[in-house]
CSV table of C-alpha atoms in Angstrom, one decimal:
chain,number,residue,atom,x,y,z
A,223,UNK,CA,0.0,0.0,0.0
A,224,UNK,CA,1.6,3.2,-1.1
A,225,UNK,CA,2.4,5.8,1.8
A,226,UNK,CA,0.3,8.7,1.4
A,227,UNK,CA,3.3,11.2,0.8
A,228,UNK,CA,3.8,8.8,-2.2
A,229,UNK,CA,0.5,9.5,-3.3
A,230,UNK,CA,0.5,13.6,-2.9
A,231,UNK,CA,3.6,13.2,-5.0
A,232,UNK,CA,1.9,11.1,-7.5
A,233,UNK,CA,-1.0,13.5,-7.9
A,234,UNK,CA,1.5,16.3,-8.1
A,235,UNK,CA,3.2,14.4,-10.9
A,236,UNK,CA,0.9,13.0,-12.7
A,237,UNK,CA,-1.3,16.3,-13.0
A,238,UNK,CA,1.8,18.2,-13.7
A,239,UNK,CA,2.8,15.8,-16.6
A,240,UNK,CA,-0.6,15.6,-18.0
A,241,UNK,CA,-0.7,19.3,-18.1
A,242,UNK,CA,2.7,19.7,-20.1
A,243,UNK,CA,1.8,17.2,-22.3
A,244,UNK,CA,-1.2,19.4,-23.1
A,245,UNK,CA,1.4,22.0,-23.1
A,246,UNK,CA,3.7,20.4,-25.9
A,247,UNK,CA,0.8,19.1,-28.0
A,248,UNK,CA,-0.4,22.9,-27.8
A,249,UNK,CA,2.7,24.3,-28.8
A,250,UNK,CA,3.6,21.3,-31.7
A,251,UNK,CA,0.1,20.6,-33.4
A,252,UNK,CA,-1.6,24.2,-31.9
A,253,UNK,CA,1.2,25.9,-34.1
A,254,UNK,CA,0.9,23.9,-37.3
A,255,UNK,CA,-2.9,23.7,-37.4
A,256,UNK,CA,-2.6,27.8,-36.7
A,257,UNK,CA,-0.5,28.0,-39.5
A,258,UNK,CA,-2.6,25.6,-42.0
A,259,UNK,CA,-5.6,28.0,-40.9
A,260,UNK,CA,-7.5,24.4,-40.3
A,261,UNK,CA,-11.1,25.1,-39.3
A,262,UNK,CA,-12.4,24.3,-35.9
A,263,UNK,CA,-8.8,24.3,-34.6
A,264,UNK,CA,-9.7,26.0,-31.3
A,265,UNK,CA,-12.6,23.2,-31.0
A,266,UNK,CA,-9.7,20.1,-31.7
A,267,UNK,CA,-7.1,21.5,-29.6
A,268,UNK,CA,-9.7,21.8,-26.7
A,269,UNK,CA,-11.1,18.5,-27.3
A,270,UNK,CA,-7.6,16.8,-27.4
A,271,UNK,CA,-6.8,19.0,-24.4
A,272,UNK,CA,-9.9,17.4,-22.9
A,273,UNK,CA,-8.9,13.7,-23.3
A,274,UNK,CA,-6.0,14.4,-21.5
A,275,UNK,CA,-7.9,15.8,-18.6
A,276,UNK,CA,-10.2,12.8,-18.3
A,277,UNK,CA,-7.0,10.6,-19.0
A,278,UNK,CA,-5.7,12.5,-16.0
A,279,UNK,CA,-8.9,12.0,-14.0
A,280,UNK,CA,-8.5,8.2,-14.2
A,281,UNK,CA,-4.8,8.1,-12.5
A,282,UNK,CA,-5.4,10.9,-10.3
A,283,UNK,CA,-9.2,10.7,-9.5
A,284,UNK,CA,-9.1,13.6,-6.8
A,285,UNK,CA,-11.4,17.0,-7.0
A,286,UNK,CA,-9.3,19.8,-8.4
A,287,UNK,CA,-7.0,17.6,-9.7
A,288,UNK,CA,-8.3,18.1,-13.5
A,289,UNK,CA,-8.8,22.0,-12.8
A,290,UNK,CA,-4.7,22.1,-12.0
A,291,UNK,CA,-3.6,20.0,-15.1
A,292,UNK,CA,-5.3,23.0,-17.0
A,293,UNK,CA,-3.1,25.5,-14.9
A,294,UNK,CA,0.1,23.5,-15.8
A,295,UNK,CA,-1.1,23.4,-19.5
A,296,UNK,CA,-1.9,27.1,-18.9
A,297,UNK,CA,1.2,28.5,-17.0
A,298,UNK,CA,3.4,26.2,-19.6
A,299,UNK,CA,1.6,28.5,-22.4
A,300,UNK,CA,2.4,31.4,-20.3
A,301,UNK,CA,6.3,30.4,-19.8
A,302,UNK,CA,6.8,28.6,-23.9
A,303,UNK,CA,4.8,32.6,-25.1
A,304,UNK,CA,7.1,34.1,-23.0
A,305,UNK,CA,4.4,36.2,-21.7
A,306,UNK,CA,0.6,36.7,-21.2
A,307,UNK,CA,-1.5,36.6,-24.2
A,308,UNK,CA,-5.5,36.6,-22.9
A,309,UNK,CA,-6.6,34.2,-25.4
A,310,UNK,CA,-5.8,30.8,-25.5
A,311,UNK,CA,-4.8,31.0,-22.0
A,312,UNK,CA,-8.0,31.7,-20.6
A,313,UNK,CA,-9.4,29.3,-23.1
A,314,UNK,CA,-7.3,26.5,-21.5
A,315,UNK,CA,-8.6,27.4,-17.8
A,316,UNK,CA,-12.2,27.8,-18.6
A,317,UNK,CA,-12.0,24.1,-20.7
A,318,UNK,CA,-10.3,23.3,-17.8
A,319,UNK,CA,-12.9,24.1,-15.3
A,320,UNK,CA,-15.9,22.7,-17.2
A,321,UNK,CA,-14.3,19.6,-17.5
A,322,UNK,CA,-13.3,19.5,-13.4
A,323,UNK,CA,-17.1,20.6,-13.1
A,324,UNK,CA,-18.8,17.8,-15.0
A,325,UNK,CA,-16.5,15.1,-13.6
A,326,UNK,CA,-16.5,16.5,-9.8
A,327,UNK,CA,-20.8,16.7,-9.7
A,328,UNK,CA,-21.2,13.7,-12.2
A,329,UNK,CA,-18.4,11.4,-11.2
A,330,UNK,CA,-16.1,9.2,-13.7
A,331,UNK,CA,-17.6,7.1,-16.4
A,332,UNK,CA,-17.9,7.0,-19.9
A,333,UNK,CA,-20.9,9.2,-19.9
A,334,UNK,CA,-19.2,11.6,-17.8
A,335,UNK,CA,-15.5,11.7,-20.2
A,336,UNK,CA,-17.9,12.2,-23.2
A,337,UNK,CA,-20.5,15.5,-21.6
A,338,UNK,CA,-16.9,17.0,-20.1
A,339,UNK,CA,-15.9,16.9,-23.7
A,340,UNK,CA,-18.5,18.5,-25.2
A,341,UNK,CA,-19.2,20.9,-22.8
A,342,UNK,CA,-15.2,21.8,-23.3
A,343,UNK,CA,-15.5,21.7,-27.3
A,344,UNK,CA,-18.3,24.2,-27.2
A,345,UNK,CA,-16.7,26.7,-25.1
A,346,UNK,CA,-15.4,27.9,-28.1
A,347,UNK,CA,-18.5,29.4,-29.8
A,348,UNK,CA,-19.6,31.7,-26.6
A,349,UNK,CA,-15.7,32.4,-26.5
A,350,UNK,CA,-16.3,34.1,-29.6
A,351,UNK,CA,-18.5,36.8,-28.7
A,352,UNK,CA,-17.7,37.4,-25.4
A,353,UNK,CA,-13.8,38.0,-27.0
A,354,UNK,CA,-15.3,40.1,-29.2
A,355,UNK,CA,-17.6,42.0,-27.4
A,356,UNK,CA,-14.0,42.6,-24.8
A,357,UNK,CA,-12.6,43.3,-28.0
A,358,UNK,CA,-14.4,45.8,-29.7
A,359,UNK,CA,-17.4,46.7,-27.4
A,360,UNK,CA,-21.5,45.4,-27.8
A,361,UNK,CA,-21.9,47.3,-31.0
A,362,UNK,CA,-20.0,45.3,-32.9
A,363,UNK,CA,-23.0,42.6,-33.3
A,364,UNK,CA,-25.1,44.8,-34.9
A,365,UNK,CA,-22.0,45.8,-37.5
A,366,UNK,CA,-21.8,42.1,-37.9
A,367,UNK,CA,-25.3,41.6,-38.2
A,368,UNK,CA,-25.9,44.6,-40.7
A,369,UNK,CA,-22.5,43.1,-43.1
A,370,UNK,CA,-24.4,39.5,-43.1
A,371,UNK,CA,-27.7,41.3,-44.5
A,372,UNK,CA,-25.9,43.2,-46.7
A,373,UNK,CA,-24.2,40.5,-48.4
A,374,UNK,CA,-27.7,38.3,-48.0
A,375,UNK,CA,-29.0,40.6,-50.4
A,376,UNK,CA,-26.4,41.2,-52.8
A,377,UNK,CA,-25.8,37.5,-53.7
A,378,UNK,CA,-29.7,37.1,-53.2
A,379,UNK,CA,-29.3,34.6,-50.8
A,380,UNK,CA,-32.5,33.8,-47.9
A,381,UNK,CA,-33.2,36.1,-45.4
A,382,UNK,CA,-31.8,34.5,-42.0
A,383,UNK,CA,-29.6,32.4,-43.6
A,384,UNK,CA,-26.8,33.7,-40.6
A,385,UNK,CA,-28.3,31.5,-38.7
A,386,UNK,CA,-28.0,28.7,-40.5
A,387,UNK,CA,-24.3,29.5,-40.8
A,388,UNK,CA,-23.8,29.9,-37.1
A,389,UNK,CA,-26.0,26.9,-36.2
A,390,UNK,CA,-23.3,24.9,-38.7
A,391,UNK,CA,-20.7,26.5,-36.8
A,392,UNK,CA,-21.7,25.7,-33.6
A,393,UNK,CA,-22.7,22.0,-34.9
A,394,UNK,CA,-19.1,21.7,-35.9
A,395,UNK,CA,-17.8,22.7,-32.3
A,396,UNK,CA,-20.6,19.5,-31.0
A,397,UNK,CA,-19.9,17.0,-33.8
A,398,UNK,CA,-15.9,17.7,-32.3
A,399,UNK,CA,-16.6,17.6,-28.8
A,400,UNK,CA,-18.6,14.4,-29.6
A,401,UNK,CA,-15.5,12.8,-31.4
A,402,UNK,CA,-13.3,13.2,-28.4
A,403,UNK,CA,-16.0,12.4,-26.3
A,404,UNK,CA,-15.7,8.7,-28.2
A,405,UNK,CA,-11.8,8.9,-27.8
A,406,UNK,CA,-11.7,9.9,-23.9
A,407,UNK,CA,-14.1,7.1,-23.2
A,408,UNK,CA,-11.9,4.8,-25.5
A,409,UNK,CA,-8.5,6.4,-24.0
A,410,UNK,CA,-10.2,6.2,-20.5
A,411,UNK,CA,-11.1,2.3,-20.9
A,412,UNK,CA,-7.4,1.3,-22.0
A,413,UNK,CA,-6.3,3.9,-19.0
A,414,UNK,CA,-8.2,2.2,-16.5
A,415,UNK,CA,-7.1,-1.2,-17.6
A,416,UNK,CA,-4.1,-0.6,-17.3
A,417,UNK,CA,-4.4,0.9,-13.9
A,418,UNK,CA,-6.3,-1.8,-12.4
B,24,UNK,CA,7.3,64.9,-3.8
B,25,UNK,CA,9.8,62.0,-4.6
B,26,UNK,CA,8.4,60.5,-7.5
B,27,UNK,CA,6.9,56.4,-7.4
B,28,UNK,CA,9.4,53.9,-8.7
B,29,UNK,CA,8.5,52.9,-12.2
B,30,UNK,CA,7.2,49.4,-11.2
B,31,UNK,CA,4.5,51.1,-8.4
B,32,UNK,CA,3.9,53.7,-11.0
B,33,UNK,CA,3.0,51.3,-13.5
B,34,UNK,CA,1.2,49.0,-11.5
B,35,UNK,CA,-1.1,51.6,-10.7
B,36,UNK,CA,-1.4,53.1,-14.0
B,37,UNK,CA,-2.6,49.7,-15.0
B,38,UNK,CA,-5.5,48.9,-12.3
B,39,UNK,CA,-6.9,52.5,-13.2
B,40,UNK,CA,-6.9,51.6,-16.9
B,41,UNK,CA,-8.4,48.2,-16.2
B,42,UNK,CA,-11.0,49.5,-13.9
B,43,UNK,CA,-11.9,52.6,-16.6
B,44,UNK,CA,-12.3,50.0,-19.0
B,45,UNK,CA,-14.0,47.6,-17.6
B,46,UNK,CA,-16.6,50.5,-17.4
B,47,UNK,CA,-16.0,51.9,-21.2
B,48,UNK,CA,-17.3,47.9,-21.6
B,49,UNK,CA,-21.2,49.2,-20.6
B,50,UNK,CA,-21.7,51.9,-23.0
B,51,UNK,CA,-22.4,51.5,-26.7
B,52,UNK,CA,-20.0,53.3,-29.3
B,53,UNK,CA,-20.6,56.3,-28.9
B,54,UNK,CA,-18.6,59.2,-27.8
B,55,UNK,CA,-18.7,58.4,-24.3
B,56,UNK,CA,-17.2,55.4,-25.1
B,57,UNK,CA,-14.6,56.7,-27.2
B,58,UNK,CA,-13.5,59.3,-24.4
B,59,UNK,CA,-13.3,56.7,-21.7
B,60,UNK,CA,-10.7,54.6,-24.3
B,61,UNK,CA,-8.7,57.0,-24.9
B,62,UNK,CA,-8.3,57.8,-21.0
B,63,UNK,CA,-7.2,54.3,-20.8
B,64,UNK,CA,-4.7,54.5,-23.4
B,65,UNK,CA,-3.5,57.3,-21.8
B,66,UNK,CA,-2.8,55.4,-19.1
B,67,UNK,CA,-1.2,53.0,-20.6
B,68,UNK,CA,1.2,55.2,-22.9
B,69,UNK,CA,2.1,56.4,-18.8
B,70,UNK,CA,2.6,53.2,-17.6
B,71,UNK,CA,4.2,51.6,-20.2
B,72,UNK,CA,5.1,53.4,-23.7
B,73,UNK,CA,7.3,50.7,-25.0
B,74,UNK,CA,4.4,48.3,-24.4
B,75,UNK,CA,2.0,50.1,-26.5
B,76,UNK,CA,4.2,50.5,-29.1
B,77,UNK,CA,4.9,46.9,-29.6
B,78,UNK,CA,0.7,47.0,-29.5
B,79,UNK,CA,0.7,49.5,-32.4
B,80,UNK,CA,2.5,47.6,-35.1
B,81,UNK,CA,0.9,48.1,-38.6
B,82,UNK,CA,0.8,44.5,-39.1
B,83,UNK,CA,-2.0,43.4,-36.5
B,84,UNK,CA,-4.0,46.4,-37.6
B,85,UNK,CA,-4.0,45.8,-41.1
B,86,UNK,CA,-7.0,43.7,-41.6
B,87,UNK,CA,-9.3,45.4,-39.1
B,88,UNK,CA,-8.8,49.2,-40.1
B,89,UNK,CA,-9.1,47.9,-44.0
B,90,UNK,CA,-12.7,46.8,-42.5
B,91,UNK,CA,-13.7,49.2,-40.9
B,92,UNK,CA,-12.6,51.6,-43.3
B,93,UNK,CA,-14.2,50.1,-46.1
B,94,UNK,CA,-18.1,48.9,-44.4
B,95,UNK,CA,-19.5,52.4,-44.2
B,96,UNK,CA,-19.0,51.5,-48.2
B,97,UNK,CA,-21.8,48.9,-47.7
B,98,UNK,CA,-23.8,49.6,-44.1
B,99,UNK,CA,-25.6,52.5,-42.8
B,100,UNK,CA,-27.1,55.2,-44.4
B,101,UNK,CA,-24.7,56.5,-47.1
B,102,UNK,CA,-24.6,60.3,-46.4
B,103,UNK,CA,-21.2,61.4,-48.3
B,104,UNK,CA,-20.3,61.1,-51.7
B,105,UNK,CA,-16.7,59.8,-52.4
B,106,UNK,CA,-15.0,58.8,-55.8
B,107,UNK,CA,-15.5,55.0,-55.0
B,108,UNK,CA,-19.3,55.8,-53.9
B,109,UNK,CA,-21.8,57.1,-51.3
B,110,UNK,CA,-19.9,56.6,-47.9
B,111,UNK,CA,-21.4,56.7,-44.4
B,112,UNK,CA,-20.0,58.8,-42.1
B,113,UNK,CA,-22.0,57.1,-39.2
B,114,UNK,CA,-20.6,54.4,-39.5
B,115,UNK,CA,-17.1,55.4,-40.5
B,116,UNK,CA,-17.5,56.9,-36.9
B,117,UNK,CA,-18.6,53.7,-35.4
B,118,UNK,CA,-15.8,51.7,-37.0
B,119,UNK,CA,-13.6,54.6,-35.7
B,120,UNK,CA,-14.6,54.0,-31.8
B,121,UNK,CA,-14.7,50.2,-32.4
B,122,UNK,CA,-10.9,50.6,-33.5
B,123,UNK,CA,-9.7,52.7,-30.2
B,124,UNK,CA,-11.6,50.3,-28.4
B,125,UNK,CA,-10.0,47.4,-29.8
B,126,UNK,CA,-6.3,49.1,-29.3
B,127,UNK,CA,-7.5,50.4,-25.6
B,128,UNK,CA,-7.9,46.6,-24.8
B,129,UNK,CA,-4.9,45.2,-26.6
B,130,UNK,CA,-3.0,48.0,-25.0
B,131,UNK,CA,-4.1,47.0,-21.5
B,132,UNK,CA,-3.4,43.3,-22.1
B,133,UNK,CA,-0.1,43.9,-23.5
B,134,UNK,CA,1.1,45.6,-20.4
B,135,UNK,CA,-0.7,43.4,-18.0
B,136,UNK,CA,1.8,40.8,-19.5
B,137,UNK,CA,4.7,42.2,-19.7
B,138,UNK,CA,4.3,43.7,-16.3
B,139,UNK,CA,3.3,40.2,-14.9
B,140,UNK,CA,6.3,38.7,-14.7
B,141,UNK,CA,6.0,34.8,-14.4
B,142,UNK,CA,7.5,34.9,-10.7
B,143,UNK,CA,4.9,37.4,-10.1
B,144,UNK,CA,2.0,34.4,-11.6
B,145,UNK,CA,3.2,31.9,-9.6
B,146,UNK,CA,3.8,34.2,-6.4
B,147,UNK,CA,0.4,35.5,-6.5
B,148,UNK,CA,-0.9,31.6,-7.4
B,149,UNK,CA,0.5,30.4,-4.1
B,150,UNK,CA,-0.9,33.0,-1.8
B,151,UNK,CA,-4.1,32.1,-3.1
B,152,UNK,CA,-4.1,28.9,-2.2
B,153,UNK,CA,-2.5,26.7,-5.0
B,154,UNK,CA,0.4,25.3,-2.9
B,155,UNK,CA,3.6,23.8,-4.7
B,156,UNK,CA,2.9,25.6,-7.7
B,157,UNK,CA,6.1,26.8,-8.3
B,158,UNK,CA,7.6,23.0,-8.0
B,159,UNK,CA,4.9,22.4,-10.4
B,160,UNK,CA,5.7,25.0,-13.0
B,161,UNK,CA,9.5,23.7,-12.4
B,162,UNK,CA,8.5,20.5,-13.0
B,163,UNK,CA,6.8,20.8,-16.3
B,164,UNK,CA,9.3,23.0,-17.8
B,165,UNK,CA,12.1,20.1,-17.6
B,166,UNK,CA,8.9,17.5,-18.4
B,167,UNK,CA,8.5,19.5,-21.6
B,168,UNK,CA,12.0,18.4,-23.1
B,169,UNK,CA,10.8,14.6,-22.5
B,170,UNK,CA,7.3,14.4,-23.3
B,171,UNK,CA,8.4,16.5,-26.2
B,172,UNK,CA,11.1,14.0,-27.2
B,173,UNK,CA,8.6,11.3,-26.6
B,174,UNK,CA,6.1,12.2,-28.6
B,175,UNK,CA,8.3,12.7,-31.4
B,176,UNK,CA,9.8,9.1,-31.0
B,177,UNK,CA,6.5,7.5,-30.6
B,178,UNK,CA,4.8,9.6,-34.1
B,179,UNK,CA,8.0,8.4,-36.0
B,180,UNK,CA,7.2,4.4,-35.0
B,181,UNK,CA,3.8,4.4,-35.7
B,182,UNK,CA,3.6,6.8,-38.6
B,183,UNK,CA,7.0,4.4,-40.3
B,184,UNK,CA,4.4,1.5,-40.3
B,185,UNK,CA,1.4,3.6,-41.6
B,186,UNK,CA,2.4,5.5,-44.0
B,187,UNK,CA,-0.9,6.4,-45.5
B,188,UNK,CA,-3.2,8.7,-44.4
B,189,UNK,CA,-6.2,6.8,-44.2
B,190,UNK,CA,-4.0,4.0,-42.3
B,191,UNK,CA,-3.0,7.1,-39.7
B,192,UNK,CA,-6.4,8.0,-39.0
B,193,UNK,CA,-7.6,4.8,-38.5
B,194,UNK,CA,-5.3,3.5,-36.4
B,195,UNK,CA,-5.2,7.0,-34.5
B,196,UNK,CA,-6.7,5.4,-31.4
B,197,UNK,CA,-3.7,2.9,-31.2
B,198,UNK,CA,-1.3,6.0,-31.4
B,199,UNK,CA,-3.2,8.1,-28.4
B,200,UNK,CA,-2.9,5.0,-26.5
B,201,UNK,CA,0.6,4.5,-27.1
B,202,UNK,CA,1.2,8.1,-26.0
B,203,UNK,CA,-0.8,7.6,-22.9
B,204,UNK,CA,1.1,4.9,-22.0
B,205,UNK,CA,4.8,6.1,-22.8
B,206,UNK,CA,3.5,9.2,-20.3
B,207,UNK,CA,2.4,7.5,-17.5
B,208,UNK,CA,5.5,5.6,-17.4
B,209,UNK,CA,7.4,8.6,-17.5
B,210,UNK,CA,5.1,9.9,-14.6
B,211,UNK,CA,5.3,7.2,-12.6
B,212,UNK,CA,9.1,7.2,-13.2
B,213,UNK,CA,9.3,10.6,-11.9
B,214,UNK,CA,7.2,10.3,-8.9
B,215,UNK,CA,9.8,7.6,-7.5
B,216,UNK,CA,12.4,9.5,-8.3
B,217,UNK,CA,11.0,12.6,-6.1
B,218,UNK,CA,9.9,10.1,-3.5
B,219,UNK,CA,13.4,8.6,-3.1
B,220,UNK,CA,15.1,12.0,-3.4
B,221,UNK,CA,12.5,12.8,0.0
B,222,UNK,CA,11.1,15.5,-2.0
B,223,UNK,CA,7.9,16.4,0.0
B,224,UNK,CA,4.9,18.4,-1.0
């Protein structure tokens, strides 16, 4: 039976390690899917960033312990930036917060893994207004709105078809969150195998 | 009066601007708004010139002022004649106050982080209540290197016996698992290792 100092060190580890790894995919695929402008890239970098923190949840199945992998993966975007950008940092704690919140009120269990990850993949689409409403203040949705209608009616196109193009938008942030969902319940099932 | 070391000076320039912003946030554009931005820049260019410099590059402007510029070509009621077309100056003003607000912000984040210094993070982490967070932050800096490393070891074996794309993604689940594994090995490796070295947390 391990001694419990063993086991705070564990926890410390294993949530520190989880986090960097977060923190290194960030920085290797993060960069390159940046650079190929891939769509939904925010939405696949928080759903693999969710795996991790289910993955984490199974070897170190303590409250808070998800929550602090996503400040290791946070402070290690902090440290690789070499500063503070607002962004994907707060992007990483929030994901990281709804994830600890579904699994400390809901428990572990393949149910669990896949609602943490789509609660963590759709964080993305209120992230967008609410960074540009800090951005460039509450008016902007009516600019946004008024360009949509504009271009509605020059190309002819059906009146409200905006939101069919944000419904599609935020159905792409689900249909990822539900595709990681499938892989944290698959990751979770080897992890816990493993563990046993 | 002796003058406030530049640090103090700035740190306060910076809560003032936050706090004025935070308010320039309820208002609509409008003029209001504008004058409360520009109050906040103004504290910023105090606290930190360099910082706002660095914010000002033409680069990270480009695309934004281009839209701004040209909407009022599109939106609104077109109240000006210009040689490209009716223009509206309403909106042109709108786009105008959306742009200082967009630099006020930027220039408030870019000297919250340069100001912030990562000993200051994990400082002010720790007196909140997040204990061994500098061990932590430590720890996953000299992580990085290996997880790094092993990531790149383990995409080289699987991706030199599936070539193909189609063989990559389906097989995908057999590379996350490999990873998984090859990490909590090097987890558990480094938790004995702190153990035996009667590193306590």
């Amino acid at each position: 039976m391990p001694s419990p100092e063993f086991e705070r060190i564990r926890l410390l580890v294993f949530t520190t390690v989880f986090g960097s790894l977060w923190g290194v995919a960030e920085l290797l695929l993060g960069t390159w899917l940046h650079l190929a402008r891939f769509p939904f890239r925010g939405a696949m970098m928080a759903g693999i960033g969710a795996v991790l923190l289910c993955a984490t949840r199974v070897y170190a199945d303590r409250r808070g312990a998800t929550f602090m992998t996503g400040v290791v993966a946070a402070a290690f975007k902090v440290f690789s930036m070499g500063g503070l950008r607002f962004g994907p940092v707060f992007a990483i704690l929030i994901e990281a917060a709804l994830v600890e919140a579904v699994l400390s009120v809901f428990g572990r269990g393949g149910p669990q893994f896949m609602a943490a990850c789509v609660v963590a993949c759709f964080e993305g689409v209120p992230h967008f207004f609410v960074s540009s409403w800090l951005l460039y203040g509450k008016g902007i949705f009516d600019t946004y709105l008024e360009v949509v209608k504009r271009m509605q009616e020059f190309f002819r196109l059906p009146d409200g078809l905006w939101m069919w193009v944000l419904a599609l938008w935020a159905a792409g942030h689900l249909a990822v969150g539900l595709v990681a969902g499938a892989a944290a319940v698959a990751v979770a099932g080897q992890a816990g195998s493993d563990h046993a | 009066m002796p003058s406030l070391p530049p640090g103090l000076q700035a740190r306060r320039s910076l809560s003032a601007a936050g706090l004025i912003f935070a308010v320039s946030l309820l208002f609509p554009p409008s003029l209001a708004q504008a004058g409360l931005d520009a109050v906040v820049l103004l504290l910023v260019a105090l606290g930190d010139q360099k910082g706002l410099r660095s914010a000002a590059k033409l680069r990270y402007w480009l695309a934004p002022i281009l839209f701004f510029l040209l909407i009022p070509f599109f939106i609104g009621k077109r109240d000006a004649a210009t040689f490209l077309g009716p223009y509206s100056t309403g909106e042109a003003g709108r786009g105008l106050v959306f742009l200082l607000h967009a630099f006020a912000f930027v220039g408030l984040a870019v000297m919250f982080g340069r100001l912030a210094s990562s000993n200051a993070i994990v400082e002010a982490l720790e007196r909140r209540g997040m204990r061994a967070l500098g061990l932590r932050v430590a720890l996953s800096l000299a992580a990085a290197k290996t997880l790094r490393s092993m990531l790149e070891e383990t995409w080289s074996v699987f991706h030199r016996a599936r070539p193909g794309a189609w063989e990559t993604v389906r097989d995908a689940d057999v590379f996350a698992a490999a990873v998984l594994r090859n990490c909590v090995r090097t987890a558990e490796d480094m938790s004995v290792l702190l153990f035996i070295r009667n590193v306590r947390v």
